[in-house]
PDB file of C-alpha atoms in Angstrom:
ATOM      1  CA  MET A1426      23.543 -25.578  12.309  1.00  0.00           C
ATOM      2  CA  LEU A1427      21.421 -28.405  10.903  1.00  0.00           C
ATOM      3  CA  ASN A1428      21.533 -29.001   7.196  1.00  0.00           C
ATOM      4  CA  ASN A1429      18.300 -29.138   5.263  1.00  0.00           C
ATOM      5  CA  SER A1430      17.212 -32.580   4.173  1.00  0.00           C
ATOM      6  CA  PRO A1431      16.866 -33.390   0.448  1.00  0.00           C
ATOM      7  CA  ARG A1432      13.097 -33.251   0.868  1.00  0.00           C
ATOM      8  CA  ASP A1433      13.303 -29.795   2.419  1.00  0.00           C
ATOM      9  CA  ASN A1434      15.403 -28.559  -0.459  1.00  0.00           C
ATOM     10  CA  ASP A1435      12.996 -30.088  -3.011  1.00  0.00           C
ATOM     11  CA  ILE A1436      10.015 -28.315  -1.407  1.00  0.00           C
ATOM     12  CA  ALA A1437      11.875 -25.003  -1.182  1.00  0.00           C
ATOM     13  CA  GLN A1438      12.761 -25.249  -4.901  1.00  0.00           C
ATOM     14  CA  LEU A1439       9.191 -26.161  -5.832  1.00  0.00           C
ATOM     15  CA  LYS A1440       7.874 -23.233  -3.804  1.00  0.00           C
ATOM     16  CA  ARG A1441      10.249 -20.879  -5.653  1.00  0.00           C
ATOM     17  CA  GLU A1442       9.021 -22.170  -9.025  1.00  0.00           C
ATOM     18  CA  VAL A1443       5.356 -21.953  -8.133  1.00  0.00           C
ATOM     19  CA  ARG A1444       5.852 -18.508  -6.602  1.00  0.00           C
ATOM     20  CA  ALA A1445       7.578 -17.149  -9.692  1.00  0.00           C
ATOM     21  CA  ARG A1446       4.900 -18.546 -11.977  1.00  0.00           C
ATOM     22  CA  ILE A1447       1.989 -17.103  -9.946  1.00  0.00           C
ATOM     23  CA  ILE A1448       3.578 -13.676  -9.564  1.00  0.00           C
ATOM     24  CA  ALA A1449       4.114 -13.519 -13.332  1.00  0.00           C
ATOM     25  CA  GLN A1450       0.470 -14.386 -13.898  1.00  0.00           C
ATOM     26  CA  ARG A1451      -0.647 -11.762 -11.359  1.00  0.00           C
ATOM     27  CA  ASP A1452       1.615  -9.126 -12.947  1.00  0.00           C
ATOM     28  CA  ALA A1453       0.079  -9.936 -16.319  1.00  0.00           C
ATOM     29  CA  LEU A1454      -3.401  -8.967 -15.192  1.00  0.00           C
ATOM     30  CA  ALA A1455      -4.565  -5.656 -16.789  1.00  0.00           C
ATOM     31  CA  PRO A1456      -4.461  -2.806 -14.222  1.00  0.00           C
ATOM     32  CA  ALA A1457      -8.183  -2.046 -14.787  1.00  0.00           C
ATOM     33  CA  LEU A1458      -9.045  -5.722 -14.069  1.00  0.00           C
ATOM     34  CA  ARG A1459      -6.905  -5.733 -10.932  1.00  0.00           C
ATOM     35  CA  SER A1460      -8.682  -2.573  -9.772  1.00  0.00           C
ATOM     36  CA  ARG A1461     -12.121  -4.069 -10.278  1.00  0.00           C
ATOM     37  CA  LYS A1462     -11.146  -7.297  -8.561  1.00  0.00           C
ATOM     38  CA  SER A1463      -9.572  -5.397  -5.638  1.00  0.00           C
ATOM     39  CA  SER A1464     -12.772  -3.438  -5.239  1.00  0.00           C
ATOM     40  CA  ALA A1465     -14.866  -6.633  -5.182  1.00  0.00           C
ATOM     41  CA  ILE A1466     -12.489  -8.192  -2.620  1.00  0.00           C
ATOM     42  CA  CYS A1467     -12.747  -5.074  -0.400  1.00  0.00           C
ATOM     43  CA  THR A1468     -16.557  -5.312  -0.506  1.00  0.00           C
ATOM     44  CA  ASP A1469     -16.566  -8.982   0.431  1.00  0.00           C
ATOM     45  CA  LEU A1470     -13.919  -8.307   3.115  1.00  0.00           C
ATOM     46  CA  ALA A1471     -15.959  -5.554   4.696  1.00  0.00           C
ATOM     47  CA  ASP A1472     -19.049  -7.837   4.798  1.00  0.00           C
ATOM     48  CA  ALA A1473     -17.079 -10.677   6.330  1.00  0.00           C
ATOM     49  CA  ALA A1474     -15.515  -8.406   8.921  1.00  0.00           C
ATOM     50  CA  LYS A1475     -18.903  -7.024   9.961  1.00  0.00           C
ATOM     51  CA  GLN A1476     -20.117 -10.601  10.592  1.00  0.00           C
ATOM     52  CA  ALA A1477     -16.982 -11.699  12.424  1.00  0.00           C
ATOM     53  CA  LEU A1478     -16.156  -8.693  14.580  1.00  0.00           C
ATOM     54  CA  PRO A1479     -18.159  -7.450  17.616  1.00  0.00           C
ATOM     55  CA  THR A1480     -20.168  -4.316  16.972  1.00  0.00           C
ATOM     56  CA  ARG A1481     -19.918  -2.908  20.496  1.00  0.00           C
ATOM     57  CA  MET A1482     -16.664  -2.765  22.467  1.00  0.00           C
ATOM     58  CA  SER A1483     -15.222  -0.625  25.256  1.00  0.00           C
ATOM     59  CA  ARG A1484     -12.383   0.330  22.826  1.00  0.00           C
ATOM     60  CA  GLN A1485     -11.842   0.767  19.136  1.00  0.00           C
ATOM     61  CA  LEU A1486     -11.168  -2.345  17.088  1.00  0.00           C
ATOM     62  CA  ILE A1487      -7.571  -2.858  16.028  1.00  0.00           C
ATOM     63  CA  VAL A1488      -7.214  -4.229  12.490  1.00  0.00           C
ATOM     64  CA  ALA A1489      -3.955  -5.062  10.776  1.00  0.00           C
ATOM     65  CA  VAL A1490      -3.789  -4.625   7.017  1.00  0.00           C
ATOM     66  CA  TYR A1491      -0.955  -4.194   4.496  1.00  0.00           C
ATOM     67  CA  SER A1492       0.270  -1.795   1.852  1.00  0.00           C
ATOM     68  CA  PRO A1493       0.232  -3.501  -1.588  1.00  0.00           C
ATOM     69  CA  MET A1494       3.518  -4.242  -3.315  1.00  0.00           C
ATOM     70  CA  GLY A1495       3.477  -4.455  -7.075  1.00  0.00           C
ATOM     71  CA  SER A1496       0.381  -6.238  -8.351  1.00  0.00           C
ATOM     72  CA  GLU A1497      -1.010  -7.320  -5.005  1.00  0.00           C
ATOM     73  CA  VAL A1498      -4.677  -6.827  -4.059  1.00  0.00           C
ATOM     74  CA  ASP A1499      -5.209  -3.155  -3.256  1.00  0.00           C
ATOM     75  CA  LEU A1500      -7.036  -2.820   0.105  1.00  0.00           C
ATOM     76  CA  GLY A1501      -7.570   0.965  -0.261  1.00  0.00           C
ATOM     77  CA  GLU A1502     -11.369   0.863  -0.119  1.00  0.00           C
ATOM     78  CA  PHE A1503     -11.426  -1.482   2.867  1.00  0.00           C
ATOM     79  CA  ILE A1504      -8.817   0.617   4.703  1.00  0.00           C
ATOM     80  CA  ALA A1505     -10.791   3.828   4.145  1.00  0.00           C
ATOM     81  CA  ALA A1506     -13.864   2.031   5.600  1.00  0.00           C
ATOM     82  CA  LEU A1507     -11.866   0.989   8.656  1.00  0.00           C
ATOM     83  CA  TYR A1508     -10.787   4.544   9.358  1.00  0.00           C
ATOM     84  CA  ASP A1509     -14.354   5.673   8.871  1.00  0.00           C
ATOM     85  CA  ALA A1510     -15.715   3.095  11.377  1.00  0.00           C
ATOM     86  CA  PRO A1511     -13.585   4.296  13.237  1.00  0.00           C
ATOM     87  CA  ALA A1512     -11.009   1.574  13.894  1.00  0.00           C
ATOM     88  CA  ARG A1513      -7.365   1.697  14.727  1.00  0.00           C
ATOM     89  CA  VAL A1514      -5.470   0.507  11.646  1.00  0.00           C
ATOM     90  CA  ALA A1515      -2.080  -1.137  11.805  1.00  0.00           C
ATOM     91  CA  PHE A1516       0.475  -1.890   9.097  1.00  0.00           C
ATOM     92  CA  PRO A1517       3.429  -4.268   9.121  1.00  0.00           C
ATOM     93  CA  ALA A1518       6.827  -2.786   9.813  1.00  0.00           C
ATOM     94  CA  MET A1519       9.991  -4.823   9.324  1.00  0.00           C
ATOM     95  CA  LEU A1520      12.312  -5.004  12.290  1.00  0.00           C
ATOM     96  CA  PRO A1521      16.001  -4.244  11.711  1.00  0.00           C
ATOM     97  CA  ASN A1522      16.960  -7.369  13.700  1.00  0.00           C
ATOM     98  CA  LEU A1523      15.234 -10.585  14.734  1.00  0.00           C
ATOM     99  CA  GLN A1524      13.355  -9.872  18.017  1.00  0.00           C
ATOM    100  CA  ASP A1525      11.609 -12.699  19.933  1.00  0.00           C
ATOM    101  CA  GLY A1526      11.686 -14.792  16.792  1.00  0.00           C
ATOM    102  CA  GLN A1527       9.928 -12.041  14.807  1.00  0.00           C
ATOM    103  CA  ARG A1528      11.008  -9.974  11.833  1.00  0.00           C
ATOM    104  CA  MET A1529       7.692  -8.119  11.628  1.00  0.00           C
ATOM    105  CA  GLN A1530       5.578  -6.052  13.987  1.00  0.00           C
ATOM    106  CA  MET A1531       2.360  -4.099  13.526  1.00  0.00           C
ATOM    107  CA  ARG A1532       2.232  -0.381  14.024  1.00  0.00           C
ATOM    108  CA  ILE A1533      -0.752   1.934  14.248  1.00  0.00           C
ATOM    109  CA  VAL A1534      -0.979   4.617  11.588  1.00  0.00           C
ATOM    110  CA  SER A1535      -3.330   7.615  11.748  1.00  0.00           C
ATOM    111  CA  TYR A1536      -5.651   8.360   8.816  1.00  0.00           C
ATOM    112  CA  LYS A1537      -3.692  11.583   8.088  1.00  0.00           C
ATOM    113  CA  ASP A1538      -0.375   9.781   7.964  1.00  0.00           C
ATOM    114  CA  TYR A1539      -1.922   7.053   5.802  1.00  0.00           C
ATOM    115  CA  LEU A1540      -3.303   9.555   3.323  1.00  0.00           C
ATOM    116  CA  ASP A1541      -0.099  11.635   3.002  1.00  0.00           C
ATOM    117  CA  GLY A1542       2.186   8.620   3.015  1.00  0.00           C
ATOM    118  CA  SER A1543       4.217   9.778   6.001  1.00  0.00           C
ATOM    119  CA  ALA A1544       4.759   6.285   7.492  1.00  0.00           C
ATOM    120  CA  PRO A1545       7.987   4.986   5.904  1.00  0.00           C
ATOM    121  CA  PHE A1546       7.000   1.344   6.321  1.00  0.00           C
ATOM    122  CA  ILE A1547       3.919   1.940   4.183  1.00  0.00           C
ATOM    123  CA  ALA A1548       5.906   3.553   1.393  1.00  0.00           C
ATOM    124  CA  HIS A1549       8.646   0.921   1.672  1.00  0.00           C
ATOM    125  CA  PRO A1550       7.035  -2.231   3.145  1.00  0.00           C
ATOM    126  CA  VAL A1551      10.134  -4.477   3.057  1.00  0.00           C
ATOM    127  CA  ARG A1552      12.661  -1.918   4.254  1.00  0.00           C
ATOM    128  CA  PRO A1553      13.603  -2.220   7.969  1.00  0.00           C
ATOM    129  CA  PHE A1554      11.924   0.473  10.048  1.00  0.00           C
ATOM    130  CA  LEU A1555      14.253   2.358  12.362  1.00  0.00           C
ATOM    131  CA  PRO A1556      12.189   4.738  14.552  1.00  0.00           C
ATOM    132  CA  VAL A1557      13.809   8.126  15.150  1.00  0.00           C
ATOM    133  CA  GLY A1558      13.555   8.356  18.953  1.00  0.00           C
ATOM    134  CA  ASN A1559      10.455   8.321  21.078  1.00  0.00           C
ATOM    135  CA  ALA A1560       8.671  10.800  18.837  1.00  0.00           C
ATOM    136  CA  GLU A1561       8.356   8.366  15.928  1.00  0.00           C
ATOM    137  CA  ASN A1562       7.683   5.473  18.276  1.00  0.00           C
ATOM    138  CA  GLY A1563       4.793   7.519  19.688  1.00  0.00           C
ATOM    139  CA  ARG A1564       3.574   8.524  16.259  1.00  0.00           C
ATOM    140  CA  TYR A1565       3.402   4.915  15.067  1.00  0.00           C
ATOM    141  CA  PRO A1566       2.846   2.881  18.260  1.00  0.00           C
ATOM    142  CA  ALA A1567       3.606  -0.820  18.060  1.00  0.00           C
ATOM    143  CA  VAL A1568       0.742  -3.281  18.661  1.00  0.00           C
ATOM    144  CA  ALA A1569       1.343  -6.722  20.153  1.00  0.00           C
ATOM    145  CA  PRO A1570      -0.137  -9.697  18.258  1.00  0.00           C
ATOM    146  CA  HIS A1571      -2.568 -10.499  21.093  1.00  0.00           C
ATOM    147  CA  GLU A1572      -4.089  -7.046  20.787  1.00  0.00           C
ATOM    148  CA  LEU A1573      -5.319  -7.508  17.199  1.00  0.00           C
ATOM    149  CA  ASP A1574      -8.991  -8.054  16.550  1.00  0.00           C
ATOM    150  CA  ALA A1575      -8.462  -8.835  12.883  1.00  0.00           C
ATOM    151  CA  ILE A1576      -5.648  -9.204  10.351  1.00  0.00           C
ATOM    152  CA  VAL A1577      -5.714  -9.252   6.543  1.00  0.00           C
ATOM    153  CA  VAL A1578      -2.889 -11.406   5.159  1.00  0.00           C
ATOM    154  CA  PRO A1579      -1.295 -10.933   1.744  1.00  0.00           C
ATOM    155  CA  LEU A1580      -0.254 -14.002  -0.176  1.00  0.00           C
ATOM    156  CA  VAL A1581       1.265 -15.196  -3.451  1.00  0.00           C
ATOM    157  CA  GLY A1582      -0.757 -18.344  -3.964  1.00  0.00           C
ATOM    158  CA  PHE A1583      -3.410 -20.451  -2.339  1.00  0.00           C
ATOM    159  CA  ASP A1584      -5.415 -23.639  -2.830  1.00  0.00           C
ATOM    160  CA  ALA A1585      -8.892 -24.916  -2.050  1.00  0.00           C
ATOM    161  CA  THR A1586      -7.775 -26.173   1.419  1.00  0.00           C
ATOM    162  CA  GLY A1587      -6.695 -22.713   2.483  1.00  0.00           C
ATOM    163  CA  MET A1588      -2.985 -23.333   2.290  1.00  0.00           C
ATOM    164  CA  ARG A1589      -1.039 -20.139   1.643  1.00  0.00           C
ATOM    165  CA  LEU A1590       2.114 -19.612  -0.363  1.00  0.00           C
ATOM    166  CA  GLY A1591       3.969 -16.512   0.834  1.00  0.00           C
ATOM    167  CA  TYR A1592       7.031 -14.703  -0.348  1.00  0.00           C
ATOM    168  CA  GLY A1593       9.429 -17.030   1.430  1.00  0.00           C
ATOM    169  CA  GLY A1594      10.472 -14.804   4.321  1.00  0.00           C
ATOM    170  CA  GLY A1595       8.307 -16.558   6.909  1.00  0.00           C
ATOM    171  CA  CYS A1596       7.157 -13.343   8.550  1.00  0.00           C
ATOM    172  CA  TYR A1597       3.468 -14.232   8.682  1.00  0.00           C
ATOM    173  CA  ASP A1598       4.232 -17.878   9.446  1.00  0.00           C
ATOM    174  CA  ARG A1599       5.963 -16.683  12.652  1.00  0.00           C
ATOM    175  CA  TYR A1600       3.472 -14.012  13.419  1.00  0.00           C
ATOM    176  CA  LEU A1601       0.074 -15.675  12.987  1.00  0.00           C
ATOM    177  CA  PRO A1602       0.530 -18.323  15.736  1.00  0.00           C
ATOM    178  CA  LYS A1603       0.908 -15.467  18.292  1.00  0.00           C
ATOM    179  CA  LEU A1604      -2.576 -14.178  17.631  1.00  0.00           C
ATOM    180  CA  GLN A1605      -5.464 -14.712  20.048  1.00  0.00           C
ATOM    181  CA  PRO A1606      -8.033 -17.351  18.958  1.00  0.00           C
ATOM    182  CA  ARG A1607     -10.665 -14.598  18.756  1.00  0.00           C
ATOM    183  CA  CYS A1608      -8.719 -12.716  16.055  1.00  0.00           C
ATOM    184  CA  PHE A1609     -10.359 -12.719  12.662  1.00  0.00           C
ATOM    185  CA  VAL A1610      -7.711 -13.943  10.176  1.00  0.00           C
ATOM    186  CA  VAL A1611      -8.334 -13.677   6.470  1.00  0.00           C
ATOM    187  CA  GLY A1612      -6.178 -13.882   3.360  1.00  0.00           C
ATOM    188  CA  VAL A1613      -6.871 -11.982   0.119  1.00  0.00           C
ATOM    189  CA  ALA A1614      -5.881 -12.781  -3.442  1.00  0.00           C
ATOM    190  CA  PHE A1615      -7.043 -12.703  -7.042  1.00  0.00           C
ATOM    191  CA  SER A1616      -8.666 -15.908  -8.289  1.00  0.00           C
ATOM    192  CA  GLU A1617      -5.801 -16.225 -10.765  1.00  0.00           C
ATOM    193  CA  GLN A1618      -3.525 -16.925  -7.800  1.00  0.00           C
ATOM    194  CA  GLN A1619      -5.227 -20.147  -6.915  1.00  0.00           C
ATOM    195  CA  VAL A1620      -3.407 -23.361  -7.708  1.00  0.00           C
ATOM    196  CA  PRO A1621      -4.478 -27.011  -7.465  1.00  0.00           C
ATOM    197  CA  ARG A1622      -2.123 -27.638  -4.560  1.00  0.00           C
ATOM    198  CA  VAL A1623       0.286 -25.381  -2.664  1.00  0.00           C
ATOM    199  CA  PRO A1624       3.626 -27.122  -1.832  1.00  0.00           C
ATOM    200  CA  VAL A1625       3.889 -27.231   1.910  1.00  0.00           C
ATOM    201  CA  ASP A1626       6.373 -27.892   4.677  1.00  0.00           C
ATOM    202  CA  THR A1627       5.418 -29.583   7.949  1.00  0.00           C
ATOM    203  CA  PHE A1628       5.203 -26.190   9.716  1.00  0.00           C
ATOM    204  CA  ASP A1629       2.851 -24.598   7.157  1.00  0.00           C
ATOM    205  CA  LEU A1630      -0.728 -23.983   8.360  1.00  0.00           C
ATOM    206  CA  PRO A1631      -3.820 -23.137   6.327  1.00  0.00           C
ATOM    207  CA  LEU A1632      -5.556 -19.793   6.687  1.00  0.00           C
ATOM    208  CA  PRO A1633      -9.073 -20.102   8.153  1.00  0.00           C
ATOM    209  CA  ARG A1634     -10.487 -18.037   5.312  1.00  0.00           C
ATOM    210  CA  ILE A1635      -9.360 -16.637   1.956  1.00  0.00           C
ATOM    211  CA  ILE A1636     -11.383 -14.076  -0.021  1.00  0.00           C
ATOM    212  CA  SER A1637     -10.721 -13.895  -3.786  1.00  0.00           C
ATOM    213  CA  ALA A1638     -12.267 -12.421  -6.893  1.00  0.00           C
TER     214      ALA A1638
END
C-alpha cells in the first residue's frame, strides 16, 4: 500500500477543517430559513431540468436525487414534481462491500414507497443496503450510471469555479465519471455553503452546474 504524501495529508486535513466549519454554519441556519431556501432551490432546479432534459422520449426519464441528512437542502418539492411528471426517481443506496470500485448505486423507488418511507436507504442514507432476496431487489431495482438522464448531487461546500467539497467518502467522485455525457448533472447547496476556494486533490473535478439560494 502506498503511503500518502505530506501534501496529500495537508489537503485532507484542510478539507476536514473546511468541512466541519461549513456544516456548523449550515446547521446554524434557522429551520424556517432553510425551508424557504430549499423551496427556492427546488423551483430553480425544476426550471433548469426542463431546459436541459428532452420533453419527448420513448421511455420515462430516470432522475437520481437524494434524501437529505441533517441540515442539507430538502428536495421534497422537486421530487414530488418528478413523480408528477411522471419520471422514474432513484435514490442512492450504499453497498455493503466495494463493487466495481463503487460504494454507491442508484435504486428506483415508487411514489408510494417514497411517501410512506418504506425504502430503508431513504430513511437511513449512509447505512449499507442489504436487499432481502429477489422481492426487495425487484421492489427497488438498481439503475446503472449510464441509464441516468439527470442527477442531483448533495455537497458540503462549493466555490465559484464549481469545485465541490463532499463528505469525504468519495462516493460521488467515483460515481459521476461513469455517467453518460448527456446526463444533466447539478449540485445544490445553500449560499452559506460557498467558500472562496475549495481545497482540492488532483482527482477532484468541478460540477458543471451548482444551484444555490
